[in-house]
CSV table of C-alpha atoms and ligand atoms in Angstrom, one decimal:
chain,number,residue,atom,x,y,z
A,1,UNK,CA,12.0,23.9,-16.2
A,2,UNK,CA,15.1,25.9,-15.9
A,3,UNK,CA,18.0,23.8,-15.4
A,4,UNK,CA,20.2,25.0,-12.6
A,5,UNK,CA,24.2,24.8,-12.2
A,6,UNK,CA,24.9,21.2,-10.0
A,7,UNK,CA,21.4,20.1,-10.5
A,8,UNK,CA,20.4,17.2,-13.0
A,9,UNK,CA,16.9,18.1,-15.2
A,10,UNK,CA,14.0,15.8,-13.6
A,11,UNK,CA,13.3,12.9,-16.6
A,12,UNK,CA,10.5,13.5,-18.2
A,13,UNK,CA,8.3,10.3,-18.7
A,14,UNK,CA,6.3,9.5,-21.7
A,15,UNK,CA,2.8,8.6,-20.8
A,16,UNK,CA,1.0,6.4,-21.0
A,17,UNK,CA,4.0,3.6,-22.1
A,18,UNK,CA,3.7,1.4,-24.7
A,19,UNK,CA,1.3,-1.4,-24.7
A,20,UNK,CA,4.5,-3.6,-25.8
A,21,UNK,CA,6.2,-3.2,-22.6
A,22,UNK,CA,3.6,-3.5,-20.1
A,23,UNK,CA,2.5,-6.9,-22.0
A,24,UNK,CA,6.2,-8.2,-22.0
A,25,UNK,CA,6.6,-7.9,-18.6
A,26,UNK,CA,5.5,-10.8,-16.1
A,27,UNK,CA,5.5,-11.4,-12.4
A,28,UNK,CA,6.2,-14.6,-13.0
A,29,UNK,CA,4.8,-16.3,-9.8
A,30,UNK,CA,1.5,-15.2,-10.6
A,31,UNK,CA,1.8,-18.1,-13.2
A,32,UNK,CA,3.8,-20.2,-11.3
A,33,UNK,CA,2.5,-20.4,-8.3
A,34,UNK,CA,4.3,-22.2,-5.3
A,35,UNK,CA,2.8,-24.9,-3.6
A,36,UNK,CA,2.0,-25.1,-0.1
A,37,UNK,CA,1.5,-26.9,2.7
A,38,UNK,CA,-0.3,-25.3,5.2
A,39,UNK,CA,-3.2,-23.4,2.3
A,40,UNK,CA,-4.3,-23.3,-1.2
A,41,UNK,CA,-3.3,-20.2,-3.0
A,42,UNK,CA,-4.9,-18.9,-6.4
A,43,UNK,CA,-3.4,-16.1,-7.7
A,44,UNK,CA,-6.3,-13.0,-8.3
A,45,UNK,CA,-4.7,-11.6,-11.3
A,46,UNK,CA,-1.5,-11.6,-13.7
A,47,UNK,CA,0.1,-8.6,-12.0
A,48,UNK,CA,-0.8,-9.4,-8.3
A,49,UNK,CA,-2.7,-10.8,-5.3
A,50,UNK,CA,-3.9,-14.8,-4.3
A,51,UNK,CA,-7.0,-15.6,-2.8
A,52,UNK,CA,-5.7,-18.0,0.4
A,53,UNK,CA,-8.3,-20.7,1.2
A,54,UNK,CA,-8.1,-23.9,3.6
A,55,UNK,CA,-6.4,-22.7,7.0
A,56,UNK,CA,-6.8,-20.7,9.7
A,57,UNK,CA,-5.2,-18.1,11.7
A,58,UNK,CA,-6.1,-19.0,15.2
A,59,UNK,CA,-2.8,-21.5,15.6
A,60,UNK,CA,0.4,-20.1,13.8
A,61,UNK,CA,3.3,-22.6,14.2
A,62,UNK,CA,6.3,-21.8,12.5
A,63,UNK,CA,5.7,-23.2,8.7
A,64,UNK,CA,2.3,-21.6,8.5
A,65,UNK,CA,4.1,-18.1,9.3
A,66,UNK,CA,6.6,-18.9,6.9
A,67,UNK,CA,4.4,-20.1,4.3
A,68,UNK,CA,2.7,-16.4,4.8
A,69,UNK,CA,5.7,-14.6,4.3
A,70,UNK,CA,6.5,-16.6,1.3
A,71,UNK,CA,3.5,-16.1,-0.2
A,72,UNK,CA,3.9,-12.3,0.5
A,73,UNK,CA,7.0,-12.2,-1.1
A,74,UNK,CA,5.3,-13.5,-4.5
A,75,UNK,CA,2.5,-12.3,-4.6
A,76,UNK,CA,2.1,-9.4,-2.5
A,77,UNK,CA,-1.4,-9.3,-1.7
A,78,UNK,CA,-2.7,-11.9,0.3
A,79,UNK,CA,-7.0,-12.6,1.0
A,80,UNK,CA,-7.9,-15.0,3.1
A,81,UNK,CA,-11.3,-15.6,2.8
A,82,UNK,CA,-13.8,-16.9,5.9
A,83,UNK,CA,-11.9,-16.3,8.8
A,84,UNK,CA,-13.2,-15.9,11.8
A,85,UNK,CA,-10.7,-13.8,13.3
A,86,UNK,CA,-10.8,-12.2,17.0
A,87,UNK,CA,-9.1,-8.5,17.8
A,88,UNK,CA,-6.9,-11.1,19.9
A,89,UNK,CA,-5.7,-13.5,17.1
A,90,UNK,CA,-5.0,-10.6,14.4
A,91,UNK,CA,-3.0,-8.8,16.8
A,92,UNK,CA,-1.0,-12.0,17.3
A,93,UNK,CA,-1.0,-12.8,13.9
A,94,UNK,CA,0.5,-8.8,13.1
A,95,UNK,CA,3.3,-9.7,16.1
A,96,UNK,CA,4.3,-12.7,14.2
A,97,UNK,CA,5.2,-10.8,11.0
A,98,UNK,CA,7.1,-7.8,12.9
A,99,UNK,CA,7.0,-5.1,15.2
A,100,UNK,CA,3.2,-3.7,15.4
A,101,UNK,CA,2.8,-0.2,15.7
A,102,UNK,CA,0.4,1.9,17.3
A,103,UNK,CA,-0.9,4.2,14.8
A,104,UNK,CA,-1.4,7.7,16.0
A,105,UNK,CA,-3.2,9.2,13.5
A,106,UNK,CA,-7.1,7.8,14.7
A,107,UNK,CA,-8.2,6.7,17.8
A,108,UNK,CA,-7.4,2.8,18.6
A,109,UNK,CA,-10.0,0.6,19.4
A,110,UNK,CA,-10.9,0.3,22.9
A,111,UNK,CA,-8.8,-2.2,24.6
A,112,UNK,CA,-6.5,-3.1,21.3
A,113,UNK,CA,-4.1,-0.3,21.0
A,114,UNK,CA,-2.5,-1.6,18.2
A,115,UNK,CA,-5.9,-1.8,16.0
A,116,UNK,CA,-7.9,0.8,14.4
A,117,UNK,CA,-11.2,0.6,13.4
A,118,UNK,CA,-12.2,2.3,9.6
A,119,UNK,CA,-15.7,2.7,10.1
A,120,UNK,CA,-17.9,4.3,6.9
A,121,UNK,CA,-21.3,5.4,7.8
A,122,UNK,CA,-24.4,5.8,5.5
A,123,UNK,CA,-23.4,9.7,5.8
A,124,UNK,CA,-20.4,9.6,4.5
A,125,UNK,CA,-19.6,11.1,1.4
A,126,UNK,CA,-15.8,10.5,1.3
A,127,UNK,CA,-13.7,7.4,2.0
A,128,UNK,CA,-10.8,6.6,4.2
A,129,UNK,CA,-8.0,5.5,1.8
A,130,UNK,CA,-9.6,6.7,-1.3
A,131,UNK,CA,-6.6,7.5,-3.3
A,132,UNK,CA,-3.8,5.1,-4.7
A,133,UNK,CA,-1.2,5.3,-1.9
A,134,UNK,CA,0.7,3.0,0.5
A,135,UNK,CA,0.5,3.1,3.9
A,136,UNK,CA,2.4,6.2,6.2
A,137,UNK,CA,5.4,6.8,3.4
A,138,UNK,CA,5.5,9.8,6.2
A,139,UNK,CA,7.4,7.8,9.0
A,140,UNK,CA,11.1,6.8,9.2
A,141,UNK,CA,10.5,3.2,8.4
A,142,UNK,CA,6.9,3.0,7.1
A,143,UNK,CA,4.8,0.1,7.7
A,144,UNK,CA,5.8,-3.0,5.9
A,145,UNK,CA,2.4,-5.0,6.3
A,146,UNK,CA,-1.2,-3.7,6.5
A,147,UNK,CA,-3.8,-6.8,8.0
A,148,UNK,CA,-7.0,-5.5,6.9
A,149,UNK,CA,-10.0,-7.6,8.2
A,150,UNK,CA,-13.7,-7.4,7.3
A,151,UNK,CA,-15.7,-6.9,10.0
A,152,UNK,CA,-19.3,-5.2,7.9
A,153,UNK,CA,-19.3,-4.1,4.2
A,154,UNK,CA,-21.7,-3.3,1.7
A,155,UNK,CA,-23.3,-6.2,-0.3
A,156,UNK,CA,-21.7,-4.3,-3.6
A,157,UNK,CA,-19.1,-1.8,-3.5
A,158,UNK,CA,-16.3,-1.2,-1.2
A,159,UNK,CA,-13.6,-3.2,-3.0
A,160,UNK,CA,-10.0,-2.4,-2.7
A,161,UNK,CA,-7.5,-2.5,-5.6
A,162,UNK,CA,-3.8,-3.1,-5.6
A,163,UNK,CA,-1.2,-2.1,-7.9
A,164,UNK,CA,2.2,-3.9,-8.3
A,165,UNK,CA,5.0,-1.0,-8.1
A,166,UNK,CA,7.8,-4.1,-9.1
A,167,UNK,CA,6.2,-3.9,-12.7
A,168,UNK,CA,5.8,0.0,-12.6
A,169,UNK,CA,9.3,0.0,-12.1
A,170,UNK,CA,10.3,-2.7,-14.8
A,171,UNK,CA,8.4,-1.3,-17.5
A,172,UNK,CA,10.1,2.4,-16.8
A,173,UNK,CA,12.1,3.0,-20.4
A,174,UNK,CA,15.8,2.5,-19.0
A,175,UNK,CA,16.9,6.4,-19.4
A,176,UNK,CA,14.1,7.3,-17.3
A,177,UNK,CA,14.6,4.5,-15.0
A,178,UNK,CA,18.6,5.7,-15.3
A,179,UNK,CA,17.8,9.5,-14.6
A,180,UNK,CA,15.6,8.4,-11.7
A,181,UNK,CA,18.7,6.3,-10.1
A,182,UNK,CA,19.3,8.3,-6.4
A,183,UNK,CA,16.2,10.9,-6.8
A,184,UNK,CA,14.4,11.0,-3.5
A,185,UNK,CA,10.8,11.9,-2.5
A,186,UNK,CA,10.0,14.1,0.0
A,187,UNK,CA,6.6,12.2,1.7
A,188,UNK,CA,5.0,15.0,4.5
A,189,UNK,CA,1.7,14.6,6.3
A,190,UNK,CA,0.8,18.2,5.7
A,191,UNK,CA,-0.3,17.2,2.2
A,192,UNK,CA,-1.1,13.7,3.0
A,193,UNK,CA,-3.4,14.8,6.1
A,194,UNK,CA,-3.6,19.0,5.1
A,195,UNK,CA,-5.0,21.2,3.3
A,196,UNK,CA,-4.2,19.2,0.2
A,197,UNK,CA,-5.9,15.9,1.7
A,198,UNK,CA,-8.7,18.1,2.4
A,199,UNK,CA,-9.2,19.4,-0.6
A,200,UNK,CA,-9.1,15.9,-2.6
A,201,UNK,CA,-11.3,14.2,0.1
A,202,UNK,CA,-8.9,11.9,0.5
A,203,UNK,CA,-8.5,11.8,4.2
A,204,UNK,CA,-11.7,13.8,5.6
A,205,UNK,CA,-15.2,13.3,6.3
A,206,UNK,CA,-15.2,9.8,7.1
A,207,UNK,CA,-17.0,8.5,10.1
A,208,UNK,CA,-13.1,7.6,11.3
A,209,UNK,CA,-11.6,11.0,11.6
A,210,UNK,CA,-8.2,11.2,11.1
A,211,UNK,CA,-6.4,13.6,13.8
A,212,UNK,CA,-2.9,14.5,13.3
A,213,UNK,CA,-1.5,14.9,17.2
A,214,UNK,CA,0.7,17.8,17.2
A,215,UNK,CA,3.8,15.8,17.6
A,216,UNK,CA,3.4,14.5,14.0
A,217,UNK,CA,2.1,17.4,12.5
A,218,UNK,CA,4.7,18.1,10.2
A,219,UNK,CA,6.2,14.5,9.8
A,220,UNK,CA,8.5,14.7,6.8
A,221,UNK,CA,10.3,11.8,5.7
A,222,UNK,CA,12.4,12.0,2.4
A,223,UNK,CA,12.6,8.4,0.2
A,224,UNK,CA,13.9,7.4,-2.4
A,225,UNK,CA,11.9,7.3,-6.2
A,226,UNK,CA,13.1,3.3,-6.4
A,227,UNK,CA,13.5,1.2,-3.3
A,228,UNK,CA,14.7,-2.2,-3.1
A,229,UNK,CA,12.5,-4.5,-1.3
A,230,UNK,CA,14.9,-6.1,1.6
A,231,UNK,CA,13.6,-9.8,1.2
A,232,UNK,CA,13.3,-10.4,-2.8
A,233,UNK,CA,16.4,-8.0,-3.8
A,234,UNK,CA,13.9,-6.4,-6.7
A,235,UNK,CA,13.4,-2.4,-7.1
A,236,UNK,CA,10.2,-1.3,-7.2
A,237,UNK,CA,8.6,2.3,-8.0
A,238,UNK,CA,8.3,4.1,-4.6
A,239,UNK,CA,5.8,7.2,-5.5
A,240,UNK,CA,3.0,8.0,-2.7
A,241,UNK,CA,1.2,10.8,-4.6
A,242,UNK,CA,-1.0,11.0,-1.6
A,243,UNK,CA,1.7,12.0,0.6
A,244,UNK,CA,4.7,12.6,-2.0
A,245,UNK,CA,4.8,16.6,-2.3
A,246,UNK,CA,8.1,17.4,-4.2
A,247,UNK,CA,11.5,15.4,-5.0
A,248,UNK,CA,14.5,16.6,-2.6
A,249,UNK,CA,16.0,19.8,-3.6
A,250,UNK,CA,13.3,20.6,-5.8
A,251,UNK,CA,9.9,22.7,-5.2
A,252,UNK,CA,6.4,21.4,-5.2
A,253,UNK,CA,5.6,23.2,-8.7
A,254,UNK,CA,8.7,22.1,-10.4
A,255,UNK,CA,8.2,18.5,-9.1
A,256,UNK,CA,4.5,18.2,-9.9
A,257,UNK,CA,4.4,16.9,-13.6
A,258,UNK,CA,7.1,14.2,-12.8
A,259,UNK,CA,5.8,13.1,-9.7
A,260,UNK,CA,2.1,13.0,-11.1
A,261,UNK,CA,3.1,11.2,-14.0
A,262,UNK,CA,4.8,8.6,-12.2
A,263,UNK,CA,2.1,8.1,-9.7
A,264,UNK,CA,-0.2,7.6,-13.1
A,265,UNK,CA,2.2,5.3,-14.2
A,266,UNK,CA,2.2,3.2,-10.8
A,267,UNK,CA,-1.2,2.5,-11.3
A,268,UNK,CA,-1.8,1.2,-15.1
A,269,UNK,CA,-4.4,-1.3,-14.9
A,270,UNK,CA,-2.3,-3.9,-16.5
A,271,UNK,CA,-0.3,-4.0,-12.9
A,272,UNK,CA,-3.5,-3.7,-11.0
A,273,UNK,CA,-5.9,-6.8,-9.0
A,274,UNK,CA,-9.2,-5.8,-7.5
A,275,UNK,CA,-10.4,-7.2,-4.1
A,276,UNK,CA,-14.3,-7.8,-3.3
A,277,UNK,CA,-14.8,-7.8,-0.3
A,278,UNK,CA,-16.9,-10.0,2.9
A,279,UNK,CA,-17.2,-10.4,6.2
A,280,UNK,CA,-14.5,-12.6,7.4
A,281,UNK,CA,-12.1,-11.8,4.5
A,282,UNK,CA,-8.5,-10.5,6.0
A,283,UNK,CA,-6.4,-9.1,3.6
A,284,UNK,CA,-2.4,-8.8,4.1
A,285,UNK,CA,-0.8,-6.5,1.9
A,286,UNK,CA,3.4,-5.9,1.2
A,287,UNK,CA,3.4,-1.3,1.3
A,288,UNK,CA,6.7,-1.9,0.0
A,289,UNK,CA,5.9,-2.8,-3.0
A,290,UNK,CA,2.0,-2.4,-4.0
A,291,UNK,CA,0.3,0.3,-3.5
A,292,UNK,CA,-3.7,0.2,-2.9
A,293,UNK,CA,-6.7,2.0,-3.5
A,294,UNK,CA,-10.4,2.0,-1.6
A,295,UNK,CA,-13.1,2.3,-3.9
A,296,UNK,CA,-15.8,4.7,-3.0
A,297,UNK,CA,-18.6,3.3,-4.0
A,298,UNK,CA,-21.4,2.6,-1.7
A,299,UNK,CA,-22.8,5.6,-0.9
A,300,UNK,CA,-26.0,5.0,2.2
A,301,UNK,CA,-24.0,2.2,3.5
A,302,UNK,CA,-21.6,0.5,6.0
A,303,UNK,CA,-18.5,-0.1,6.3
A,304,UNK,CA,-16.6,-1.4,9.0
A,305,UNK,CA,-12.6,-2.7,8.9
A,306,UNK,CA,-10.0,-3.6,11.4
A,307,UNK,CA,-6.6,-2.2,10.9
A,308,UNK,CA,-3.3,-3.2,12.4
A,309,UNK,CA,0.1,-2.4,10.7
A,310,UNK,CA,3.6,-3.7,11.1
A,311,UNK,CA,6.7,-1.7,11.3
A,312,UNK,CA,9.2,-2.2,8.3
A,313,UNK,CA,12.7,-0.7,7.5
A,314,UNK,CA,13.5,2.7,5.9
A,315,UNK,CA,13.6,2.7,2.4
A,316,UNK,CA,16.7,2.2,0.4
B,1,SIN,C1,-6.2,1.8,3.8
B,1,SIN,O1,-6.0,2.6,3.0
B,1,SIN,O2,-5.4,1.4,4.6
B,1,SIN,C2,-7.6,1.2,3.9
B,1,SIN,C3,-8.0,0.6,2.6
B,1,SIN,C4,-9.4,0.1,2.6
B,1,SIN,O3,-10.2,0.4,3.6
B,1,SIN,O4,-9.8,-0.6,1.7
């Protein structure tokens, strides 16, 4: 790439890193779990997620909401497993945690604006979310928290991974990390929801279609590479490849390599958990720091999931 006058080269990243730093670094509270009061917690993996058993999310007072966000803050993927939870009660839950936003990319489900159903017929040959991403890098302040909640799924198949960007960012070798320092990404939902989506799949064809109303159908917002999550103070890797299409100041072609290698990176499986999914299973996930994947997997059947999301702050 020719280097131009007031312009640093992009880093170039050695992939894949060395075995010796992924396995030397720990989240740590996936082996030292907390304990809580209000739920039992079992962490799903040694990069991320805990399965939440024991309570339910019908009565939040205080310390249950701040046990959740605690949790959160550990362990950044959250399932609670058989809850019976109403359109009602996840909406409330989603207004304890922040500001819930109406997402305008799908129709919302009748009478619960601030849900969206992702329904997957037998028919449908690509999946909604089936690409490693986190959740509408596109807006201002993307969402902070997606509640996911199980309403139908396939008896096998469906599952959703997660990937923990805190340990893509740790294991970084320090001159890329250094080189990386103030680089932003430029997220758009032309490629996220475009011609690119289209091409990959990644957003089409599902039996939820996503629209882009004409107000949003260039939303650009431009990120940075590293953001610092506002509640732990740790930086963690900030790539949407989904949505990412260059780095400020630099074009699409020139950006590609980096910006694909990092978003390989992001997703070693060593940072990774896996999610299995049933009906009554809610999953609460931290898009500030983990980015997720849907499995497409279970082709002839159904596959039906509630969706609300909760505003967070703009990257920094
Ligand atoms: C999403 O990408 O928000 C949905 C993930 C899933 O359906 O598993």
């Amino acid at each position: 790439m020719p280097e131009q006058p007031g312009r640093r080269p992009l880093p170039h990243l050695r992939h894949p890193q060395s075995h010796d730093m992924i396995a030397a670094v720990l989240h740590t509270p996936q082996f030292q779990p907390a304990r809580y009061q209000c739920f039992d917690l079992k962490p799903l993996s040694g990069a991320l997620g805990a399965e939440i058993t024991g309570t339910r999310l019908d009565q939040l007072d205080e310390r249950l909401v701040s046990e959740i966000e605690a949790a959160l803050a550990d362990h950044l993927v959250l399932a609670f497993r058989d809850i019976d939870l109403s359109p009602e009660s996840q909406v409330a839950l989603a207004r304890r945690l922040g500001n819930v936003i109406e997402w305008p990319y799908a129709t919302p489900m009748a009478d619960y604006p601030e849900l969206t159903e992702l329904v997957s017929g037998p028919r449908d040959v690509n999946n909604f979310g089936g690409s490693w991403h986190t959740d509408s890098s596109t807006f201002e302040n993307p969402p902070k928290y997606t509640l996911l909640y199980c309403v139908d799924c396939p008896s096998v198949g469906g599952d959703t991974s997660f990937a923990n960007q805190y340990l893509a960012w740790d294991t970084l070798p320090e001159d890329v990390k250094t080189d990386l320092e103030g680089l932003r990404l430029v997220h758009s939902t032309k490629r996220g929801f475009g011609d690119h989506s289209r091409a990959t799949g990644s957003a089409s064809a599902t039996t939820t279609p996503v629209s882009v109303p004409t107000q949003h159908e260039n939303l650009v917002s431009v990120h940075p590479v590293a953001r610092t999550h506002p509640v732990t103070g740790k930086k963690a890797l900030y790539v949407n490849s989904g949505f990412s299409s260059q780095f400020e100041g630099w074009s699409e072609e020139e950006s590609q390599p980096l910006r694909d290698a990092l978003g390989a990176h992001g997703a070693i499986p060593e940072f990774t958990c896996r999610v299995t999914w049933r009906p009554g299973t809610l999953l609460i996930w931290d898009n500030r720091c983990a980015l997720h994947y849907a499995h497409n997997d279970y082709r002839g059947q159904n596959r039906t999931m509630r969706r609300a999301v909760v505003e967070g702050e703009r990257p920094i």
